């Protein structure tokens, strides 16, 4: 399958939400992803579609390198207020 760009609606240590646009996933689909985090290298892995709600798909990380999970954690910590 050809890659395409999606916009995240949220990011957590366990996965992410993406606006599906014209993509029509089904629950339990496995997808490869690459997420651009500001000020960090891209985070790559495999995720499972765990829910669909409106135009947002919830993706649960299935395969993600420990270094990439650490990048997500650092990104999230940087967003926390003071």
PDB file of N, CA and C in Angstrom:
ATOM      1  N   UNK A   1       0.831  -1.201   0.000  1.00  0.00           N
ATOM      2  CA  UNK A   1       0.000   0.000   0.000  1.00  0.00           C
ATOM      3  C   UNK A   1       0.868   1.253   0.000  1.00  0.00           C
ATOM      4  N   UNK A   2       0.415   2.265  -0.689  1.00  0.00           N
ATOM      5  CA  UNK A   2       1.148   3.519  -0.742  1.00  0.00           C
ATOM      6  C   UNK A   2       0.950   4.302   0.540  1.00  0.00           C
ATOM      7  N   UNK A   3       2.021   4.956   1.030  1.00  0.00           N
ATOM      8  CA  UNK A   3       1.875   5.784   2.234  1.00  0.00           C
ATOM      9  C   UNK A   3       1.068   7.048   1.937  1.00  0.00           C
ATOM     10  N   UNK A   4       0.472   7.593   2.972  1.00  0.00           N
ATOM     11  CA  UNK A   4      -0.249   8.855   2.846  1.00  0.00           C
ATOM     12  C   UNK A   4      -0.160   9.593   4.168  1.00  0.00           C
ATOM     13  N   UNK A   5      -0.410  10.886   4.132  1.00  0.00           N
ATOM     14  CA  UNK A   5      -0.296  11.740   5.308  1.00  0.00           C
ATOM     15  C   UNK A   5      -1.641  11.870   6.001  1.00  0.00           C
ATOM     16  N   UNK A   6      -1.606  11.771   7.338  1.00  0.00           N
ATOM     17  CA  UNK A   6      -2.784  12.002   8.171  1.00  0.00           C
ATOM     18  C   UNK A   6      -2.398  13.009   9.245  1.00  0.00           C
ATOM     19  N   UNK A   7      -3.390  13.611   9.856  1.00  0.00           N
ATOM     20  CA  UNK A   7      -3.168  14.578  10.932  1.00  0.00           C
ATOM     21  C   UNK A   7      -3.580  13.923  12.242  1.00  0.00           C
ATOM     22  N   UNK A   8      -2.705  14.013  13.244  1.00  0.00           N
ATOM     23  CA  UNK A   8      -3.033  13.433  14.548  1.00  0.00           C
ATOM     24  C   UNK A   8      -4.026  14.319  15.286  1.00  0.00           C
ATOM     25  N   UNK A   9      -4.897  13.664  16.041  1.00  0.00           N
ATOM     26  CA  UNK A   9      -5.820  14.393  16.912  1.00  0.00           C
ATOM     27  C   UNK A   9      -5.334  14.339  18.349  1.00  0.00           C
ATOM     28  N   UNK A  10      -4.575  13.299  18.693  1.00  0.00           N
ATOM     29  CA  UNK A  10      -3.952  13.202  20.011  1.00  0.00           C
ATOM     30  C   UNK A  10      -2.851  12.146  19.958  1.00  0.00           C
ATOM     31  N   UNK A  11      -1.947  12.250  20.933  1.00  0.00           N
ATOM     32  CA  UNK A  11      -0.828  11.321  21.047  1.00  0.00           C
ATOM     33  C   UNK A  11      -0.714  10.920  22.507  1.00  0.00           C
ATOM     34  N   UNK A  12      -0.484   9.631  22.759  1.00  0.00           N
ATOM     35  CA  UNK A  12      -0.261   9.155  24.122  1.00  0.00           C
ATOM     36  C   UNK A  12       0.837   8.098  24.079  1.00  0.00           C
ATOM     37  N   UNK A  13       1.242   7.600  25.246  1.00  0.00           N
ATOM     38  CA  UNK A  13       2.252   6.553  25.277  1.00  0.00           C
ATOM     39  C   UNK A  13       1.746   5.256  24.655  1.00  0.00           C
ATOM     40  N   UNK A  14       0.430   5.076  24.629  1.00  0.00           N
ATOM     41  CA  UNK A  14      -0.133   3.837  24.109  1.00  0.00           C
ATOM     42  C   UNK A  14      -0.568   3.877  22.668  1.00  0.00           C
ATOM     43  N   UNK A  15      -0.615   5.070  22.070  1.00  0.00           N
ATOM     44  CA  UNK A  15      -1.064   5.151  20.689  1.00  0.00           C
ATOM     45  C   UNK A  15      -1.383   6.563  20.277  1.00  0.00           C
ATOM     46  N   UNK A  16      -2.206   6.682  19.256  1.00  0.00           N
ATOM     47  CA  UNK A  16      -2.547   8.013  18.772  1.00  0.00           C
ATOM     48  C   UNK A  16      -3.889   7.996  18.069  1.00  0.00           C
ATOM     49  N   UNK A  17      -4.456   9.146  17.959  1.00  0.00           N
ATOM     50  CA  UNK A  17      -5.677   9.339  17.199  1.00  0.00           C
ATOM     51  C   UNK A  17      -5.321  10.073  15.928  1.00  0.00           C
ATOM     52  N   UNK A  18      -5.940   9.682  14.828  1.00  0.00           N
ATOM     53  CA  UNK A  18      -5.683  10.338  13.549  1.00  0.00           C
ATOM     54  C   UNK A  18      -6.998  10.659  12.859  1.00  0.00           C
ATOM     55  N   UNK A  19      -7.029  11.821  12.217  1.00  0.00           N
ATOM     56  CA  UNK A  19      -8.172  12.175  11.376  1.00  0.00           C
ATOM     57  C   UNK A  19      -8.047  11.340  10.103  1.00  0.00           C
ATOM     58  N   UNK A  20      -9.074  10.582   9.773  1.00  0.00           N
ATOM     59  CA  UNK A  20      -8.963   9.611   8.685  1.00  0.00           C
ATOM     60  C   UNK A  20      -9.060  10.208   7.289  1.00  0.00           C
ATOM     61  N   UNK A  21      -9.657  11.379   7.149  1.00  0.00           N
ATOM     62  CA  UNK A  21      -9.793  11.961   5.811  1.00  0.00           C
ATOM     63  C   UNK A  21     -10.488  10.988   4.881  1.00  0.00           C
ATOM     64  N   UNK A  22      -9.838  10.651   3.772  1.00  0.00           N
ATOM     65  CA  UNK A  22     -10.435   9.720   2.811  1.00  0.00           C
ATOM     66  C   UNK A  22     -10.053   8.269   3.086  1.00  0.00           C
ATOM     67  N   UNK A  23      -9.174   8.036   4.062  1.00  0.00           N
ATOM     68  CA  UNK A  23      -8.777   6.678   4.442  1.00  0.00           C
ATOM     69  C   UNK A  23      -9.948   5.990   5.131  1.00  0.00           C
ATOM     70  N   UNK A  24     -10.209   4.762   4.805  1.00  0.00           N
ATOM     71  CA  UNK A  24     -11.321   4.012   5.387  1.00  0.00           C
ATOM     72  C   UNK A  24     -10.811   2.745   6.073  1.00  0.00           C
ATOM     73  N   UNK A  25     -10.243   2.882   7.274  1.00  0.00           N
ATOM     74  CA  UNK A  25      -9.742   1.700   7.971  1.00  0.00           C
ATOM     75  C   UNK A  25     -10.888   0.899   8.586  1.00  0.00           C
ATOM     76  N   UNK A  26     -10.588  -0.326   8.935  1.00  0.00           N
ATOM     77  CA  UNK A  26     -11.518  -1.171   9.682  1.00  0.00           C
ATOM     78  C   UNK A  26     -10.892  -1.460  11.044  1.00  0.00           C
ATOM     79  N   UNK A  27     -11.729  -1.678  12.053  1.00  0.00           N
ATOM     80  CA  UNK A  27     -11.196  -2.052  13.356  1.00  0.00           C
ATOM     81  C   UNK A  27     -10.372  -3.322  13.195  1.00  0.00           C
ATOM     82  N   UNK A  28      -9.280  -3.400  13.933  1.00  0.00           N
ATOM     83  CA  UNK A  28      -8.313  -4.497  13.935  1.00  0.00           C
ATOM     84  C   UNK A  28      -7.332  -4.467  12.778  1.00  0.00           C
ATOM     85  N   UNK A  29      -7.450  -3.503  11.849  1.00  0.00           N
ATOM     86  CA  UNK A  29      -6.423  -3.369  10.808  1.00  0.00           C
ATOM     87  C   UNK A  29      -5.088  -3.059  11.465  1.00  0.00           C
ATOM     88  N   UNK A  30      -4.019  -3.637  10.938  1.00  0.00           N
ATOM     89  CA  UNK A  30      -2.662  -3.287  11.352  1.00  0.00           C
ATOM     90  C   UNK A  30      -2.101  -2.317  10.324  1.00  0.00           C
ATOM     91  N   UNK A  31      -1.490  -1.231  10.816  1.00  0.00           N
ATOM     92  CA  UNK A  31      -0.941  -0.213   9.925  1.00  0.00           C
ATOM     93  C   UNK A  31       0.457   0.168  10.380  1.00  0.00           C
ATOM     94  N   UNK A  32       1.306   0.446   9.415  1.00  0.00           N
ATOM     95  CA  UNK A  32       2.622   1.005   9.726  1.00  0.00           C
ATOM     96  C   UNK A  32       2.460   2.515   9.794  1.00  0.00           C
ATOM     97  N   UNK A  33       3.189   3.134  10.718  1.00  0.00           N
ATOM     98  CA  UNK A  33       3.068   4.580  10.863  1.00  0.00           C
ATOM     99  C   UNK A  33       4.437   5.212  11.059  1.00  0.00           C
ATOM    100  N   UNK A  34       4.489   6.492  10.791  1.00  0.00           N
ATOM    101  CA  UNK A  34       5.639   7.331  11.082  1.00  0.00           C
ATOM    102  C   UNK A  34       5.079   8.668  11.521  1.00  0.00           C
ATOM    103  N   UNK A  35       5.431   9.088  12.728  1.00  0.00           N
ATOM    104  CA  UNK A  35       4.904  10.332  13.289  1.00  0.00           C
ATOM    105  C   UNK A  35       6.045  11.333  13.421  1.00  0.00           C
ATOM    106  N   UNK A  36       5.815  12.527  12.921  1.00  0.00           N
ATOM    107  CA  UNK A  36       6.782  13.614  13.065  1.00  0.00           C
ATOM    108  C   UNK A  36       6.506  14.334  14.376  1.00  0.00           C
ATOM    109  N   UNK A  37       7.477  14.296  15.296  1.00  0.00           N
ATOM    110  CA  UNK A  37       7.361  15.034  16.547  1.00  0.00           C
ATOM    111  C   UNK A  37       8.272  16.253  16.479  1.00  0.00           C
ATOM    112  N   UNK A  38       7.776  17.415  16.910  1.00  0.00           N
ATOM    113  CA  UNK A  38       8.617  18.619  16.874  1.00  0.00           C
ATOM    114  C   UNK A  38       9.899  18.417  17.684  1.00  0.00           C
ATOM    115  N   UNK A  39      11.023  18.769  17.095  1.00  0.00           N
ATOM    116  CA  UNK A  39      12.290  18.716  17.801  1.00  0.00           C
ATOM    117  C   UNK A  39      12.821  17.316  18.061  1.00  0.00           C
ATOM    118  N   UNK A  40      12.307  16.316  17.368  1.00  0.00           N
ATOM    119  CA  UNK A  40      12.768  14.936  17.580  1.00  0.00           C
ATOM    120  C   UNK A  40      12.744  14.194  16.250  1.00  0.00           C
ATOM    121  N   UNK A  41      13.450  13.066  16.229  1.00  0.00           N
ATOM    122  CA  UNK A  41      13.382  12.211  15.055  1.00  0.00           C
ATOM    123  C   UNK A  41      11.989  11.609  14.958  1.00  0.00           C
ATOM    124  N   UNK A  42      11.623  11.187  13.752  1.00  0.00           N
ATOM    125  CA  UNK A  42      10.318  10.549  13.558  1.00  0.00           C
ATOM    126  C   UNK A  42      10.206   9.287  14.405  1.00  0.00           C
ATOM    127  N   UNK A  43       8.994   8.993  14.813  1.00  0.00           N
ATOM    128  CA  UNK A  43       8.678   7.777  15.563  1.00  0.00           C
ATOM    129  C   UNK A  43       7.975   6.831  14.603  1.00  0.00           C
ATOM    130  N   UNK A  44       8.513   5.618  14.464  1.00  0.00           N
ATOM    131  CA  UNK A  44       7.983   4.648  13.512  1.00  0.00           C
ATOM    132  C   UNK A  44       7.534   3.388  14.237  1.00  0.00           C
ATOM    133  N   UNK A  45       6.589   2.687  13.646  1.00  0.00           N
ATOM    134  CA  UNK A  45       6.158   1.425  14.223  1.00  0.00           C
ATOM    135  C   UNK A  45       4.935   0.873  13.525  1.00  0.00           C
ATOM    136  N   UNK A  46       4.293  -0.037  14.221  1.00  0.00           N
ATOM    137  CA  UNK A  46       3.061  -0.661  13.741  1.00  0.00           C
ATOM    138  C   UNK A  46       1.990  -0.444  14.799  1.00  0.00           C
ATOM    139  N   UNK A  47       0.775  -0.152  14.346  1.00  0.00           N
ATOM    140  CA  UNK A  47      -0.337   0.080  15.267  1.00  0.00           C
ATOM    141  C   UNK A  47      -1.571  -0.661  14.766  1.00  0.00           C
ATOM    142  N   UNK A  48      -2.472  -0.931  15.694  1.00  0.00           N
ATOM    143  CA  UNK A  48      -3.748  -1.582  15.371  1.00  0.00           C
ATOM    144  C   UNK A  48      -4.865  -0.549  15.499  1.00  0.00           C
ATOM    145  N   UNK A  49      -5.788  -0.546  14.547  1.00  0.00           N
ATOM    146  CA  UNK A  49      -6.974   0.314  14.639  1.00  0.00           C
ATOM    147  C   UNK A  49      -7.885  -0.298  15.705  1.00  0.00           C
ATOM    148  N   UNK A  50      -8.072   0.427  16.808  1.00  0.00           N
ATOM    149  CA  UNK A  50      -8.875  -0.111  17.910  1.00  0.00           C
ATOM    150  C   UNK A  50     -10.257   0.524  17.994  1.00  0.00           C
ATOM    151  N   UNK A  51     -10.431   1.688  17.379  1.00  0.00           N
ATOM    152  CA  UNK A  51     -11.763   2.289  17.368  1.00  0.00           C
ATOM    153  C   UNK A  51     -11.869   3.317  16.256  1.00  0.00           C
ATOM    154  N   UNK A  52     -13.087   3.488  15.808  1.00  0.00           N
ATOM    155  CA  UNK A  52     -13.419   4.501  14.815  1.00  0.00           C
ATOM    156  C   UNK A  52     -14.561   5.316  15.381  1.00  0.00           C
ATOM    157  N   UNK A  53     -14.390   6.637  15.382  1.00  0.00           N
ATOM    158  CA  UNK A  53     -15.440   7.518  15.893  1.00  0.00           C
ATOM    159  C   UNK A  53     -15.455   8.772  15.039  1.00  0.00           C
ATOM    160  N   UNK A  54     -16.512   8.927  14.259  1.00  0.00           N
ATOM    161  CA  UNK A  54     -16.564  10.081  13.348  1.00  0.00           C
ATOM    162  C   UNK A  54     -15.418   9.997  12.367  1.00  0.00           C
ATOM    163  N   UNK A  55     -14.646  11.074  12.279  1.00  0.00           N
ATOM    164  CA  UNK A  55     -13.518  11.074  11.339  1.00  0.00           C
ATOM    165  C   UNK A  55     -12.189  10.773  12.026  1.00  0.00           C
ATOM    166  N   UNK A  56     -12.238  10.181  13.232  1.00  0.00           N
ATOM    167  CA  UNK A  56     -11.016   9.869  13.969  1.00  0.00           C
ATOM    168  C   UNK A  56     -10.897   8.360  14.184  1.00  0.00           C
ATOM    169  N   UNK A  57      -9.698   7.850  13.903  1.00  0.00           N
ATOM    170  CA  UNK A  57      -9.378   6.454  14.196  1.00  0.00           C
ATOM    171  C   UNK A  57      -8.422   6.420  15.371  1.00  0.00           C
ATOM    172  N   UNK A  58      -8.695   5.552  16.333  1.00  0.00           N
ATOM    173  CA  UNK A  58      -7.790   5.340  17.454  1.00  0.00           C
ATOM    174  C   UNK A  58      -6.840   4.210  17.124  1.00  0.00           C
ATOM    175  N   UNK A  59      -5.542   4.489  17.175  1.00  0.00           N
ATOM    176  CA  UNK A  59      -4.519   3.501  16.852  1.00  0.00           C
ATOM    177  C   UNK A  59      -3.748   3.146  18.117  1.00  0.00           C
ATOM    178  N   UNK A  60      -3.615   1.867  18.393  1.00  0.00           N
ATOM    179  CA  UNK A  60      -2.866   1.394  19.558  1.00  0.00           C
ATOM    180  C   UNK A  60      -1.521   0.850  19.084  1.00  0.00           C
ATOM    181  N   UNK A  61      -0.432   1.367  19.671  1.00  0.00           N
ATOM    182  CA  UNK A  61       0.887   0.886  19.287  1.00  0.00           C
ATOM    183  C   UNK A  61       0.982  -0.612  19.522  1.00  0.00           C
ATOM    184  N   UNK A  62       1.479  -1.343  18.525  1.00  0.00           N
ATOM    185  CA  UNK A  62       1.722  -2.774  18.635  1.00  0.00           C
ATOM    186  C   UNK A  62       3.219  -3.064  18.646  1.00  0.00           C
ATOM    187  N   UNK A  63       3.932  -2.416  17.728  1.00  0.00           N
ATOM    188  CA  UNK A  63       5.385  -2.574  17.649  1.00  0.00           C
ATOM    189  C   UNK A  63       5.977  -1.180  17.577  1.00  0.00           C
ATOM    190  N   UNK A  64       6.773  -0.845  18.599  1.00  0.00           N
ATOM    191  CA  UNK A  64       7.440   0.455  18.635  1.00  0.00           C
ATOM    192  C   UNK A  64       8.739   0.266  19.417  1.00  0.00           C
ATOM    193  N   UNK A  65       9.838   0.734  18.860  1.00  0.00           N
ATOM    194  CA  UNK A  65      11.136   0.574  19.506  1.00  0.00           C
ATOM    195  C   UNK A  65      11.159   1.347  20.837  1.00  0.00           C
ATOM    196  N   UNK A  66      11.868   0.826  21.822  1.00  0.00           N
ATOM    197  CA  UNK A  66      11.965   1.532  23.108  1.00  0.00           C
ATOM    198  C   UNK A  66      12.447   2.978  22.953  1.00  0.00           C
ATOM    199  N   UNK A  67      13.381   3.222  22.039  1.00  0.00           N
ATOM    200  CA  UNK A  67      13.868   4.588  21.846  1.00  0.00           C
ATOM    201  C   UNK A  67      12.760   5.484  21.296  1.00  0.00           C
ATOM    202  N   UNK A  68      11.901   4.942  20.445  1.00  0.00           N
ATOM    203  CA  UNK A  68      10.784   5.728  19.915  1.00  0.00           C
ATOM    204  C   UNK A  68       9.734   5.985  20.995  1.00  0.00           C
ATOM    205  N   UNK A  69       9.477   4.987  21.851  1.00  0.00           N
ATOM    206  CA  UNK A  69       8.537   5.199  22.953  1.00  0.00           C
ATOM    207  C   UNK A  69       9.078   6.279  23.892  1.00  0.00           C
ATOM    208  N   UNK A  70      10.394   6.304  24.094  1.00  0.00           N
ATOM    209  CA  UNK A  70      11.014   7.342  24.922  1.00  0.00           C
ATOM    210  C   UNK A  70      10.858   8.720  24.277  1.00  0.00           C
ATOM    211  N   UNK A  71      10.948   8.789  22.945  1.00  0.00           N
ATOM    212  CA  UNK A  71      10.731  10.066  22.247  1.00  0.00           C
ATOM    213  C   UNK A  71       9.309  10.567  22.458  1.00  0.00           C
ATOM    214  N   UNK A  72       8.334   9.651  22.399  1.00  0.00           N
ATOM    215  CA  UNK A  72       6.941  10.033  22.639  1.00  0.00           C
ATOM    216  C   UNK A  72       6.789  10.539  24.072  1.00  0.00           C
ATOM    217  N   UNK A  73       7.392   9.840  25.033  1.00  0.00           N
ATOM    218  CA  UNK A  73       7.302  10.252  26.438  1.00  0.00           C
ATOM    219  C   UNK A  73       7.919  11.637  26.637  1.00  0.00           C
ATOM    220  N   UNK A  74       9.069  11.877  26.030  1.00  0.00           N
ATOM    221  CA  UNK A  74       9.708  13.204  26.150  1.00  0.00           C
ATOM    222  C   UNK A  74       8.843  14.288  25.546  1.00  0.00           C
ATOM    223  N   UNK A  75       8.253  13.999  24.391  1.00  0.00           N
ATOM    224  CA  UNK A  75       7.349  14.950  23.759  1.00  0.00           C
ATOM    225  C   UNK A  75       6.184  15.290  24.671  1.00  0.00           C
ATOM    226  N   UNK A  76       5.574  14.270  25.259  1.00  0.00           N
ATOM    227  CA  UNK A  76       4.423  14.482  26.139  1.00  0.00           C
ATOM    228  C   UNK A  76       4.814  15.254  27.402  1.00  0.00           C
ATOM    229  N   UNK A  77       5.979  14.927  27.962  1.00  0.00           N
ATOM    230  CA  UNK A  77       6.438  15.644  29.167  1.00  0.00           C
ATOM    231  C   UNK A  77       6.676  17.123  28.862  1.00  0.00           C
ATOM    232  N   UNK A  78       7.177  17.415  27.680  1.00  0.00           N
ATOM    233  CA  UNK A  78       7.436  18.811  27.301  1.00  0.00           C
ATOM    234  C   UNK A  78       6.150  19.608  27.179  1.00  0.00           C
ATOM    235  N   UNK A  79       5.026  18.943  26.954  1.00  0.00           N
ATOM    236  CA  UNK A  79       3.744  19.632  26.819  1.00  0.00           C
ATOM    237  C   UNK A  79       3.108  19.977  28.173  1.00  0.00           C
ATOM    238  N   UNK A  80       3.578  19.310  29.227  1.00  0.00           N
ATOM    239  CA  UNK A  80       2.993  19.544  30.549  1.00  0.00           C
ATOM    240  C   UNK A  80       3.320  20.951  31.044  1.00  0.00           C
ATOM    241  N   UNK A  81       2.349  21.596  31.646  1.00  0.00           N
ATOM    242  CA  UNK A  81       2.613  22.953  32.151  1.00  0.00           C
ATOM    243  C   UNK A  81       3.593  22.916  33.316  1.00  0.00           C
ATOM    244  N   UNK A  82       4.411  23.977  33.399  1.00  0.00           N
ATOM    245  CA  UNK A  82       5.401  24.237  34.430  1.00  0.00           C
ATOM    246  C   UNK A  82       5.580  23.184  35.406  1.00  0.00           C
TER     247      UNK A  82
END
